[in-house]
Phi, psi and omega in degrees: 000130180288159179298322180295317180293319178299317179295320180296320180291322177296317179298318179295320178296322178294319178296316179297316178296317180299321179301316180294317181294315179297322181294319184281324190246347187079166183296315186297322184265355179292138180242139181298328179297323177294320181294313182294319180293324177295331178271354180077028180229171178278164176295331176297320177295322177299314182290342173295326183263328186225134183291320184202185183296322180296324178295323177295315180299318178299322179293322177296314179298319179296320178294318178296322177298318177298319177306309183294317180296318181296315182290314181295323178295319179296320180292319179304323181284345185253350183247157186263342182228156181293321181293319177292325175299318179297314179300311183294321180293322176297318177297318180295320179296314179298323177297315178297318179297329179281330188253328194252113180300327181294316179296315178299313181295324179300317177292317183293322177296328179294335180261351189289116183291330180292331179276320185070209177089200188282158178299330173067230189298318178303321178293322178296316179295321178298318178296318180300313179298314181299318179296318180293324176292324175298318178296318180296320178296318180296329180275355179076024182258003174268147177293153179298137175081004180290132175271111179296328178297315181292320180293321177299313180299316181295318182293314180294317180297319182292310185293317178286329175294324176300324179297317180297312179294328181291348177294333180255325181227114187296338182299336179295333179259040179252156177298327180297317180297313181292324176300319177299321177299314181291325177297327178285320188274322189301320179299334177272340188264316189269147173297149184307321182284340181271331187303314182296342183271356184260142179249106183294341179274359181088154178258181179295343180300322179295315180296316181295326179293328179281315186271343182274205185298314180297322179295321179297320177296320183296325182271003170088179180269174181293163184305135185279151168270145182298151175275000000 
């Protein structure tokens, strides 16, 4: 194993460990010693890769952002309409929030008042939803009079809200819960001729994005060996 590959795997292990620590303790109470021990390396090795705790948090958010971009990009290439892409991407995001500590920690760090900083992932997800609704409007698949601003707000609030509720009850981060949300929203959102063509439970594109190449990237590399 080359030194560069070893270092890359160690950095990935630190990000994965940090996500778990941030999720369990929050930014303020997270300790670098916990992060390094969780990755199986010394604090010196951690500081080789990251200057301080905020740098580690930024790396977690960046990794979570990559997860979302990789999955949403894969779904866009597999679906035929913007509205189905939106449905499938929401399903993939909820799946990631249920399975992947890095994605969960990325969202939670974006809301953490002790850390402050940029809006991060919620703002990225909001842009993604807004862009897809703009595409749907241009294609004529939105119902007359639909407010894209209101639909964006409802979609972002619901999906990120499911993550908060899912901390206590895992059913909130289930495909069934999100399918119910889309069944409620789609009749008000989609044009009559577009509605029968949409699957509120998501298509295989969402599953393939998670389990395929983009999904493997989103869930990271194998556990690193210490440097």
